[in-house]
Amino acid sequence: MTISKYGSLFVFLVYSSSIFCQNFEEVNYPIIAFGEELQNGFLGGLINPQFSNVDFDRDGILDLFVFDRNGNRVYTFLQEGEEGGSSFRHAPQYESDFPKLNFWTLMIDYDGDGVEDIFTAPPERDESSIAVYKGNIANGEWSFERLTFDDPLDVLHYNAVSPTTGEIVRERIFVAYNSDIPAIYDVDYDGDLDILSFESNGNYLIYYKNLAVENNLGLGHLSFELGDDCWGKFQENGSNDSIIVSINTNECANQIIGHEDLIATVRHSGSSICAFDSDGDGDTDAIVGDIGSNNVVYLENGGNKDYAYVTQVNYNYPEPEKVDQFLYPSTFFVDINNDGNRDLVTSVNTKEIGINKNHIWYYENTSTDQSPTFVLNSKNLLVEQTINIGRYTDPTFVDYNSDGLMDILVGSSGNVLSEEFEEIGLYLFENTGTPTDPIFELIDTDYLGLSTLLNFNKRLSPTFGDLDSDGDLDLLIGDQYGRLGYMENIGGQGQQMEFDELVYPYFDIKVGINATPQIIDINKDGLMDMVVGEKNNNQSEDPQAVFGSLNYFQNIGTPSLAEFNNDQKAEPNTEILGHTYFPGDNSNAPYFYENNGEILLFTGSFSGNIRVFDNILNTQDSFRLESDSLGHINIGNNITISLCDIDNDNYLELLIGNARGGLDFYNTPYSIDGINTNTSETNLEEITVYPNPAHDHFSIRTNESLSNITLFDLTGKVVKQWTKHIDMLTLDPEMKGIYTLAITKRDGSKSMKLLFVQ
């Protein structure tokens, strides 16, 4: 094989002699924690889930669709409980059928064909409206087709009267993309789905009335008009969750006489809406969640199904045990216990703050669907059956007790228990199974007592390697500040690990933030070097800083005493090892797999893409990109990874950490020799860039529909952008070097490709 000095892109290696290979499929190995086996242990974590009922397997029993806005992760669960009970089994086989989703997602059958459809934020980011995907089932397989409208963004519209001309104009239905959750509900009980959503200032609730029934269009048509620009005639306060009730049934509220301090301000931080008939009187009531509050507010409609007027406000809903979830709870009316009556589920909707334990509340409906009574049943719906060990998990494999079975050590940012108290530490899962059937048991939630040694450091990232050449593995830990901690293993070769005191910061090394280290001898000089990934917050004082790069620190010591220069820019160190960074993807978490002297580099990222590089021959050249989206695995943001043949089937398994605080296990088609044996993966490359290297032009070959193509230089600066798929894309004559292409598909997903320009 002839390789250009630019390192051309190529698909995975194919070995026709392979008789058997694995695919990328999720694996749920047995896992025991806190005295019980978890049904969905390796689920991947739940932080900000949103809930809908869907019958995935068409058995007449409502299953559960969950969308977690933290990482935009889709989960599908099958209901296996008896009537009146709930037992949800994770069913990942349905998840790959879904398109890329953003911010919020609700599933409901809008056209009456018995198949649930998708209402969600547009995949084009930063657009405050609604995209719709029609659900279809053929031979048991789900698919979704995005509905097109007379609009460049293909989002829902409504008819409105222009205040200047009096003519009918089409306006986009507004849902604040980064914060709000609307209600998709038959508000007027005429048989078609309407929409309730707060307007852009966030003070008034807008009612978008569906005219499908009134105009005899059929339920398959989504045709809206402005039904009421102040549904319920109430006003949400601009500073908190206070509700201002109108004193006039014909006018929107704007103040309460004698309480002018409650006048709503012009702002919109975030609100969620859940609509249903709470009191069985035949009209629509609502529950509002506000980003500045830890409770929800119940609004009772004292009007009727055609004209809403809020007459009662309850800040202690539901009674007697009200929602209390520390910032922005959202509510969902879904059947959890398989009794045909919908229950109430509340979860926190803020991604970066708020508790992540006791944060998904399930209120059982002990009455009827038409007039529900909610009783608190659990504060840990679903998460009680999965690993939930704090945000930003980072796992690594290690045989800590030298019994021949690989165990798992996980760092994280810990559980947030309240506004003032957090749990941090390293979590140790011992493999108590057999060489072919692993079982993992949580035996230590603060391995080595690091919670006290590192005080309140977060984003702990552990890795192991023999830095002192004594035959056992030492421990290196990255943290949120971009620093490293080192603990020498003094247990000895073949013995259970025992560590000396923590050395922190190790050689005063500092990289970006959120250091993710690896120990490997890349330059083959017999000394173990360090490669440290990072995430950058784009606040570097260096205007030439490269974000999301890999930092290489060459060991300049001796075999028994490692030594490092802490300046990552001082040769032979480098802050851009292998040119593996991608503009706009500002984190890079490395994992090196070495076999018989050959090295593969797997990297996790902020975007969730897992990339694979080879051609790792020295520390100065660019590594060659094998895959920019390994197995098209899509489980959320801030991905960290580790690989091991955990069940001795001669294929590597992939363990993934993420921002939500859980772990995912996947089979891979990589043999223990580092060879990808999946020929179907090899022969199907969705997007090809050619020629590459390019001169004055290049082209993109794909069957996908593209929305835009962006060219970045190595600093992350946008060099050029194309807004549609053009057969030939021209380059400026003075351009040469290495660039990154961000290729955005019409469904909002992105593919990143390196482009070499001669």
Short mmCIF file of C-alpha atoms in Angstrom, two decimals, residues 61-458:
data_model
loop_
_atom_site.label_atom_id
_atom_site.label_comp_id
_atom_site.label_asym_id
_atom_site.label_seq_id
_atom_site.Cartn_x
_atom_site.Cartn_y
_atom_site.Cartn_z
CA ILE A 61 -48.83 -2.61 25.87
CA LEU A 62 -47.47 0.91 26.14
CA ASP A 63 -43.69 1.00 26.33
CA LEU A 64 -41.53 4.01 27.14
CA PHE A 65 -39.62 6.41 24.92
CA VAL A 66 -37.09 8.54 26.79
CA PHE A 67 -35.15 11.44 25.33
CA ASP A 68 -32.37 12.88 27.48
CA ARG A 69 -31.55 16.42 26.44
CA ASN A 70 -28.15 16.00 28.10
CA GLY A 71 -26.33 14.69 25.06
CA ASN A 72 -29.52 14.35 22.98
CA ARG A 73 -29.66 10.62 23.75
CA VAL A 74 -32.58 8.41 22.72
CA TYR A 75 -33.62 5.49 24.95
CA THR A 76 -36.26 2.87 24.25
CA PHE A 77 -37.72 0.59 26.92
CA LEU A 78 -40.16 -2.31 26.72
CA GLN A 79 -42.77 -2.62 29.47
CA GLU A 80 -42.56 -6.11 30.95
CA GLY A 81 -44.50 -5.50 34.15
CA GLU A 82 -47.87 -6.97 34.99
CA GLU A 83 -50.91 -4.69 35.03
CA GLY A 84 -50.48 -2.25 37.90
CA GLY A 85 -46.72 -2.79 38.05
CA SER A 86 -43.74 -1.52 36.08
CA SER A 87 -40.66 -3.34 34.84
CA PHE A 88 -38.85 -1.66 31.98
CA ARG A 89 -36.17 -3.48 30.02
CA HIS A 90 -33.80 -1.44 27.90
CA ALA A 91 -34.40 -2.31 24.23
CA PRO A 92 -31.60 -0.60 22.28
CA GLN A 93 -32.55 -2.36 19.03
CA TYR A 94 -35.07 0.41 18.34
CA GLU A 95 -32.77 3.35 19.06
CA SER A 96 -30.83 3.30 15.80
CA ASP A 97 -34.09 3.87 13.92
CA PHE A 98 -34.39 7.43 15.22
CA PRO A 99 -33.08 10.55 13.48
CA LYS A 100 -30.77 12.97 15.22
CA LEU A 101 -32.80 14.89 17.81
CA ASN A 102 -32.08 18.08 19.71
CA PHE A 103 -33.10 19.73 22.99
CA TRP A 104 -36.61 18.33 23.42
CA THR A 105 -38.63 15.48 21.90
CA LEU A 106 -42.17 14.23 22.41
CA MET A 107 -43.77 11.27 20.64
CA ILE A 108 -47.49 11.20 19.90
CA ASP A 109 -49.65 9.92 17.04
CA TYR A 110 -50.82 13.08 15.25
CA ASP A 111 -52.44 11.43 12.19
CA GLY A 112 -54.36 8.63 13.85
CA ASP A 113 -52.63 5.75 12.05
CA GLY A 114 -51.70 4.02 15.31
CA VAL A 115 -47.97 4.78 14.95
CA GLU A 116 -46.39 7.43 17.13
CA ASP A 117 -44.70 10.39 15.46
CA ILE A 118 -41.96 12.77 16.59
CA PHE A 119 -42.29 16.42 17.54
CA THR A 120 -38.91 17.96 18.32
CA ALA A 121 -36.63 20.96 17.98
CA PRO A 122 -35.33 21.38 14.42
CA PRO A 123 -32.06 19.51 13.87
CA GLU A 124 -30.64 22.77 12.57
CA ARG A 125 -29.36 24.20 15.83
CA ASP A 126 -30.46 27.51 17.30
CA GLU A 127 -33.86 27.44 15.64
CA SER A 128 -36.83 28.04 17.94
CA SER A 129 -39.63 26.08 16.32
CA ILE A 130 -40.92 22.53 15.78
CA ALA A 131 -39.85 19.82 13.35
CA VAL A 132 -42.11 16.80 12.78
CA TYR A 133 -41.15 13.26 11.76
CA LYS A 134 -43.86 10.84 10.68
CA GLY A 135 -43.43 7.38 12.16
CA ASN A 136 -43.74 4.25 10.03
CA ILE A 137 -43.47 0.53 10.76
CA ALA A 138 -42.73 -2.09 8.09
CA ASN A 139 -41.97 -5.72 8.94
CA GLY A 140 -41.42 -4.72 12.56
CA GLU A 141 -38.86 -2.05 11.62
CA TRP A 142 -39.44 1.56 12.63
CA SER A 143 -38.53 4.50 10.40
CA PHE A 144 -39.15 8.23 10.52
CA GLU A 145 -39.64 10.63 7.64
CA ARG A 146 -39.31 14.33 8.23
CA LEU A 147 -42.33 16.32 7.08
CA THR A 148 -41.64 19.13 4.65
CA PHE A 149 -43.37 22.49 4.72
CA ASP A 150 -43.21 25.60 2.57
CA ASP A 151 -40.20 26.91 4.46
CA PRO A 152 -36.42 26.52 4.15
CA LEU A 153 -36.26 24.95 7.61
CA ASP A 154 -39.34 22.72 7.21
CA VAL A 155 -40.85 23.69 10.57
CA LEU A 156 -44.43 24.13 11.75
CA HIS A 157 -46.26 27.37 10.92
CA TYR A 158 -49.52 29.03 11.82
CA ASN A 159 -51.69 31.60 10.09
CA ALA A 160 -51.73 35.04 11.68
CA VAL A 161 -53.15 38.44 10.80
CA SER A 162 -50.53 41.04 9.94
CA PRO A 163 -50.92 44.05 12.30
CA THR A 164 -49.88 46.43 9.49
CA THR A 165 -51.71 45.12 6.41
CA GLY A 166 -54.46 43.02 7.96
CA GLU A 167 -53.55 40.19 5.59
CA ILE A 168 -53.06 36.57 6.57
CA VAL A 169 -49.35 35.77 6.98
CA ARG A 170 -47.57 32.55 7.93
CA GLU A 171 -45.45 32.63 11.06
CA ARG A 172 -43.30 29.92 12.59
CA ILE A 173 -44.64 28.32 15.74
CA PHE A 174 -42.29 29.37 18.52
CA VAL A 175 -40.65 27.03 21.02
CA ALA A 176 -37.45 28.31 22.63
CA TYR A 177 -34.98 25.70 21.33
CA ASN A 178 -32.54 25.58 24.23
CA SER A 179 -34.89 25.62 27.18
CA ASP A 180 -38.61 25.06 26.60
CA ILE A 181 -40.80 21.99 26.31
CA PRO A 182 -44.22 22.63 24.71
CA ALA A 183 -47.45 20.70 25.19
CA ILE A 184 -48.60 18.70 22.14
CA TYR A 185 -52.20 17.97 23.13
CA ASP A 186 -55.79 18.12 21.88
CA VAL A 187 -56.52 21.31 23.80
CA ASP A 188 -60.06 21.82 22.48
CA TYR A 189 -60.95 18.10 22.38
CA ASP A 190 -61.99 18.14 18.73
CA GLY A 191 -59.85 15.15 17.71
CA ASP A 192 -56.68 16.82 16.36
CA LEU A 193 -53.50 17.85 18.15
CA ASP A 194 -52.94 21.46 19.16
CA ILE A 195 -49.87 23.14 20.64
CA LEU A 196 -49.28 25.22 23.78
CA SER A 197 -45.98 27.07 24.01
CA PHE A 198 -44.67 30.21 25.69
CA GLU A 199 -44.02 33.17 23.42
CA SER A 200 -40.51 34.59 22.96
CA ASN A 201 -40.66 36.85 26.01
CA GLY A 202 -41.89 33.95 28.10
CA ASN A 203 -44.78 35.73 29.81
CA TYR A 204 -47.81 34.47 27.91
CA LEU A 205 -48.80 30.99 26.81
CA ILE A 206 -49.71 30.80 23.13
CA TYR A 207 -52.39 28.43 21.88
CA TYR A 208 -51.83 27.21 18.33
CA LYS A 209 -55.11 25.66 17.17
CA ASN A 210 -55.03 22.80 14.69
CA LEU A 211 -57.67 23.21 11.95
CA ALA A 212 -57.41 19.68 10.52
CA VAL A 213 -60.85 18.66 11.79
CA GLU A 214 -62.59 22.02 11.34
CA ASN A 215 -61.53 22.29 7.71
CA ASN A 216 -62.06 18.58 6.91
CA LEU A 217 -58.40 18.22 5.96
CA GLY A 218 -57.88 14.86 7.61
CA LEU A 219 -55.65 14.28 10.65
CA GLY A 220 -52.61 13.86 8.41
CA HIS A 221 -52.61 17.61 7.75
CA LEU A 222 -51.04 19.95 10.29
CA SER A 223 -52.69 23.31 9.72
CA PHE A 224 -52.58 25.84 12.55
CA GLU A 225 -53.96 29.26 13.34
CA LEU A 226 -53.40 31.51 16.32
CA GLY A 227 -56.11 30.29 18.66
CA ASP A 228 -55.20 32.55 21.58
CA ASP A 229 -52.15 34.71 22.15
CA CYS A 230 -52.78 34.56 25.88
CA TRP A 231 -54.18 31.13 26.69
CA GLY A 232 -55.72 31.05 30.17
CA LYS A 233 -55.37 34.85 30.44
CA PHE A 234 -52.58 34.42 33.00
CA GLN A 235 -49.08 35.82 32.96
CA GLU A 236 -45.90 34.20 34.25
CA ASN A 237 -43.75 36.50 36.35
CA GLY A 238 -40.47 37.52 34.76
CA SER A 239 -38.33 36.88 37.83
CA ASN A 240 -39.74 33.71 39.34
CA ASP A 241 -42.52 31.14 38.97
CA SER A 242 -45.27 33.46 40.25
CA ILE A 243 -48.43 33.37 38.17
CA ILE A 244 -50.48 36.50 37.67
CA VAL A 245 -54.16 35.70 37.19
CA SER A 246 -56.24 38.08 35.12
CA ILE A 247 -59.04 39.94 36.88
CA ASN A 248 -60.92 40.08 33.57
CA THR A 249 -61.86 36.95 31.65
CA ASN A 250 -61.49 38.86 28.38
CA GLU A 251 -58.07 40.39 28.99
CA CYS A 252 -54.55 39.07 29.49
CA ALA A 253 -53.15 39.59 32.97
CA ASN A 254 -50.45 42.23 33.28
CA GLN A 255 -50.41 43.11 36.95
CA ILE A 256 -52.17 42.58 40.24
CA ILE A 257 -53.41 45.79 41.78
CA GLY A 258 -51.42 46.46 44.91
CA HIS A 259 -48.72 44.00 43.84
CA GLU A 260 -46.93 45.86 41.07
CA ASP A 261 -43.73 44.02 42.02
CA LEU A 262 -45.21 40.99 40.25
CA ILE A 263 -45.30 42.68 36.85
CA ALA A 264 -43.61 40.33 34.40
CA THR A 265 -40.35 41.43 32.88
CA VAL A 266 -39.28 40.90 29.27
CA ARG A 267 -37.18 37.78 29.47
CA HIS A 268 -37.45 34.14 28.75
CA SER A 269 -35.12 31.78 30.51
CA GLY A 270 -37.19 28.64 30.19
CA SER A 271 -40.55 27.04 30.86
CA SER A 272 -42.14 23.65 30.29
CA ILE A 273 -45.82 22.84 29.76
CA CYS A 274 -47.76 19.67 30.47
CA ALA A 275 -51.44 19.74 29.45
CA PHE A 276 -54.23 17.36 30.50
CA ASP A 277 -57.67 17.41 32.11
CA SER A 278 -56.78 17.19 35.78
CA ASP A 279 -60.25 17.50 37.28
CA GLY A 280 -62.41 15.63 34.78
CA ASP A 281 -64.51 18.65 33.79
CA GLY A 282 -63.86 18.34 30.07
CA ASP A 283 -61.40 21.20 29.59
CA THR A 284 -57.63 21.45 29.53
CA ASP A 285 -55.61 22.28 32.64
CA ALA A 286 -51.84 22.74 32.69
CA ILE A 287 -48.69 22.29 34.76
CA VAL A 288 -45.90 24.84 34.31
CA GLY A 289 -42.25 24.28 35.23
CA ASP A 290 -39.95 27.29 35.40
CA ILE A 291 -36.18 27.39 35.08
CA GLY A 292 -35.88 29.50 38.21
CA SER A 293 -37.93 27.25 40.46
CA ASN A 294 -37.72 23.85 42.15
CA ASN A 295 -41.45 23.21 42.09
CA VAL A 296 -44.16 23.08 39.44
CA VAL A 297 -47.27 25.25 39.27
CA TYR A 298 -50.70 23.79 38.56
CA LEU A 299 -53.13 25.99 36.61
CA GLU A 300 -56.79 25.06 36.81
CA ASN A 301 -58.90 26.08 33.86
CA GLY A 302 -62.12 27.65 35.07
CA GLY A 303 -63.30 28.31 31.54
CA ASN A 304 -64.16 25.61 29.04
CA LYS A 305 -62.59 23.57 26.24
CA ASP A 306 -62.95 26.45 23.74
CA TYR A 307 -62.01 29.36 25.98
CA ALA A 308 -59.44 28.90 28.73
CA TYR A 309 -59.40 31.08 31.84
CA VAL A 310 -57.16 30.18 34.78
CA THR A 311 -58.98 30.59 38.08
CA GLN A 312 -56.89 28.51 40.49
CA VAL A 313 -53.10 28.38 40.96
CA ASN A 314 -51.39 25.72 43.11
CA TYR A 315 -47.68 26.06 43.93
CA ASN A 316 -47.71 22.88 46.06
CA TYR A 317 -48.72 20.46 43.34
CA PRO A 318 -49.33 17.62 43.63
CA GLU A 319 -50.47 17.49 47.22
CA PRO A 320 -49.61 16.33 49.78
CA GLU A 321 -46.05 15.67 48.51
CA LYS A 322 -45.24 18.45 46.07
CA VAL A 323 -42.49 18.42 43.45
CA ASP A 324 -39.20 19.71 44.91
CA GLN A 325 -36.33 19.09 42.51
CA PHE A 326 -33.87 22.00 42.65
CA LEU A 327 -34.26 24.02 39.47
CA TYR A 328 -36.56 23.58 36.51
CA PRO A 329 -38.59 20.41 36.92
CA SER A 330 -40.59 19.36 33.86
CA THR A 331 -43.65 17.10 33.93
CA PHE A 332 -44.89 14.31 31.67
CA PHE A 333 -48.29 12.58 31.66
CA VAL A 334 -47.50 8.93 30.79
CA ASP A 335 -48.56 5.44 31.86
CA ILE A 336 -45.76 3.94 33.94
CA ASN A 337 -47.45 1.03 35.75
CA ASN A 338 -49.34 -0.52 32.83
CA ASP A 339 -52.84 0.02 34.25
CA GLY A 340 -54.22 2.20 31.44
CA ASN A 341 -54.22 5.33 33.58
CA ARG A 342 -51.52 7.86 32.93
CA ASP A 343 -49.20 8.79 35.76
CA LEU A 344 -47.07 11.88 36.37
CA VAL A 345 -43.28 11.88 35.94
CA THR A 346 -41.12 14.89 36.77
CA SER A 347 -37.45 15.38 35.93
CA VAL A 348 -34.92 18.18 36.02
CA ASN A 349 -34.53 20.01 32.71
CA THR A 350 -31.30 21.93 33.39
CA LYS A 351 -28.26 20.23 31.84
CA GLU A 352 -25.29 21.60 33.76
CA ILE A 353 -26.67 22.31 37.23
CA GLY A 354 -29.04 20.59 39.58
CA ILE A 355 -29.02 17.32 41.47
CA ASN A 356 -28.37 14.06 39.64
CA LYS A 357 -29.56 11.70 42.35
CA ASN A 358 -33.21 11.37 43.42
CA HIS A 359 -33.97 13.48 40.37
CA ILE A 360 -36.64 11.51 38.43
CA TRP A 361 -39.91 11.43 40.39
CA TYR A 362 -42.74 9.07 39.59
CA TYR A 363 -46.21 9.91 40.90
CA GLU A 364 -48.58 6.97 40.53
CA ASN A 365 -52.12 7.77 39.42
CA THR A 366 -54.32 6.02 41.97
CA SER A 367 -57.55 7.23 40.37
CA THR A 368 -58.61 7.44 36.71
CA ASP A 369 -57.13 8.83 33.54
CA GLN A 370 -59.96 11.36 33.28
CA SER A 371 -59.58 12.64 36.86
CA PRO A 372 -56.17 11.59 38.20
CA THR A 373 -54.87 11.54 41.76
CA PHE A 374 -51.07 11.47 42.02
CA VAL A 375 -49.20 9.75 44.87
CA LEU A 376 -45.39 9.82 45.00
CA ASN A 377 -44.06 6.32 44.33
CA SER A 378 -40.34 6.79 43.59
CA LYS A 379 -37.70 9.49 43.25
CA ASN A 380 -35.44 7.29 41.10
CA LEU A 381 -37.56 6.08 38.21
CA LEU A 382 -35.39 3.92 35.88
CA VAL A 383 -32.11 5.08 37.46
CA GLU A 384 -32.60 2.69 40.38
CA GLN A 385 -31.84 -0.09 37.87
CA THR A 386 -28.76 1.47 36.30
CA ILE A 387 -25.33 2.77 37.21
CA ASN A 388 -25.71 6.40 38.26
CA ILE A 389 -22.38 7.65 39.58
CA GLY A 390 -22.29 11.32 38.71
CA ARG A 391 -21.73 13.29 35.56
CA TYR A 392 -18.78 12.90 33.18
CA THR A 393 -17.86 9.28 33.74
CA ASP A 394 -14.44 8.12 32.54
CA PRO A 395 -13.80 4.35 32.76
CA THR A 396 -10.65 2.30 32.42
CA PHE A 397 -9.97 -1.44 32.57
CA VAL A 398 -7.47 -2.80 35.10
CA ASP A 399 -6.93 -6.08 36.97
CA TYR A 400 -6.55 -4.41 40.35
CA ASN A 401 -6.35 -7.66 42.37
CA SER A 402 -4.30 -9.72 39.86
CA ASP A 403 -6.86 -12.55 39.66
CA GLY A 404 -6.74 -12.68 35.86
CA LEU A 405 -10.09 -10.90 35.39
CA MET A 406 -10.26 -7.32 34.19
CA ASP A 407 -12.03 -4.95 36.56
CA ILE A 408 -13.32 -1.43 35.91
CA LEU A 409 -12.27 1.81 37.60
CA VAL A 410 -14.42 4.87 36.87
CA GLY A 411 -13.76 8.52 37.53
CA SER A 412 -16.50 11.13 37.38
CA SER A 413 -17.63 14.51 38.65
CA GLY A 414 -19.60 12.81 41.38
CA ASN A 415 -23.23 12.94 42.43
CA VAL A 416 -24.78 16.29 43.27
CA LEU A 417 -26.99 15.59 46.27
CA SER A 418 -28.00 19.15 47.07
CA GLU A 419 -26.98 22.71 46.41
CA GLU A 420 -24.23 22.40 49.02
CA PHE A 421 -23.20 18.75 49.07
CA GLU A 422 -21.60 16.46 46.50
CA GLU A 423 -20.21 12.92 46.42
CA ILE A 424 -16.95 12.48 44.51
CA GLY A 425 -14.39 9.70 44.18
CA LEU A 426 -13.24 6.79 42.03
CA TYR A 427 -15.69 3.90 41.65
CA LEU A 428 -14.25 0.38 41.56
CA PHE A 429 -16.20 -2.47 39.97
CA GLU A 430 -14.65 -5.86 40.62
CA ASN A 431 -15.10 -8.58 38.02
CA THR A 432 -16.47 -11.51 40.02
CA GLY A 433 -17.44 -13.62 37.02
CA THR A 434 -15.39 -15.95 34.83
CA PRO A 435 -13.00 -15.33 31.91
CA THR A 436 -15.88 -15.78 29.45
CA ASP A 437 -18.82 -14.45 31.50
CA PRO A 438 -17.93 -11.25 33.35
CA ILE A 439 -19.98 -10.00 36.30
CA PHE A 440 -19.20 -6.63 37.78
CA GLU A 441 -19.81 -5.67 41.38
CA LEU A 442 -19.43 -2.18 42.82
CA ILE A 443 -17.14 -2.67 45.82
CA ASP A 444 -15.78 0.83 46.44
CA THR A 445 -17.30 4.26 45.82
CA ASP A 446 -14.15 6.13 46.91
CA TYR A 447 -11.23 4.00 45.80
CA LEU A 448 -7.98 5.07 47.51
CA GLY A 449 -9.84 7.81 49.40
CA LEU A 450 -9.27 10.32 46.63
CA SER A 451 -12.32 12.37 47.66
CA THR A 452 -10.29 13.70 50.59
CA LEU A 453 -6.93 13.77 48.82
CA LEU A 454 -8.20 15.86 45.91
CA ASN A 455 -10.75 17.83 47.92
CA PHE A 456 -13.48 18.94 45.50
CA ASN A 457 -11.77 18.21 42.21
CA LYS A 458 -14.12 16.97 39.51
#
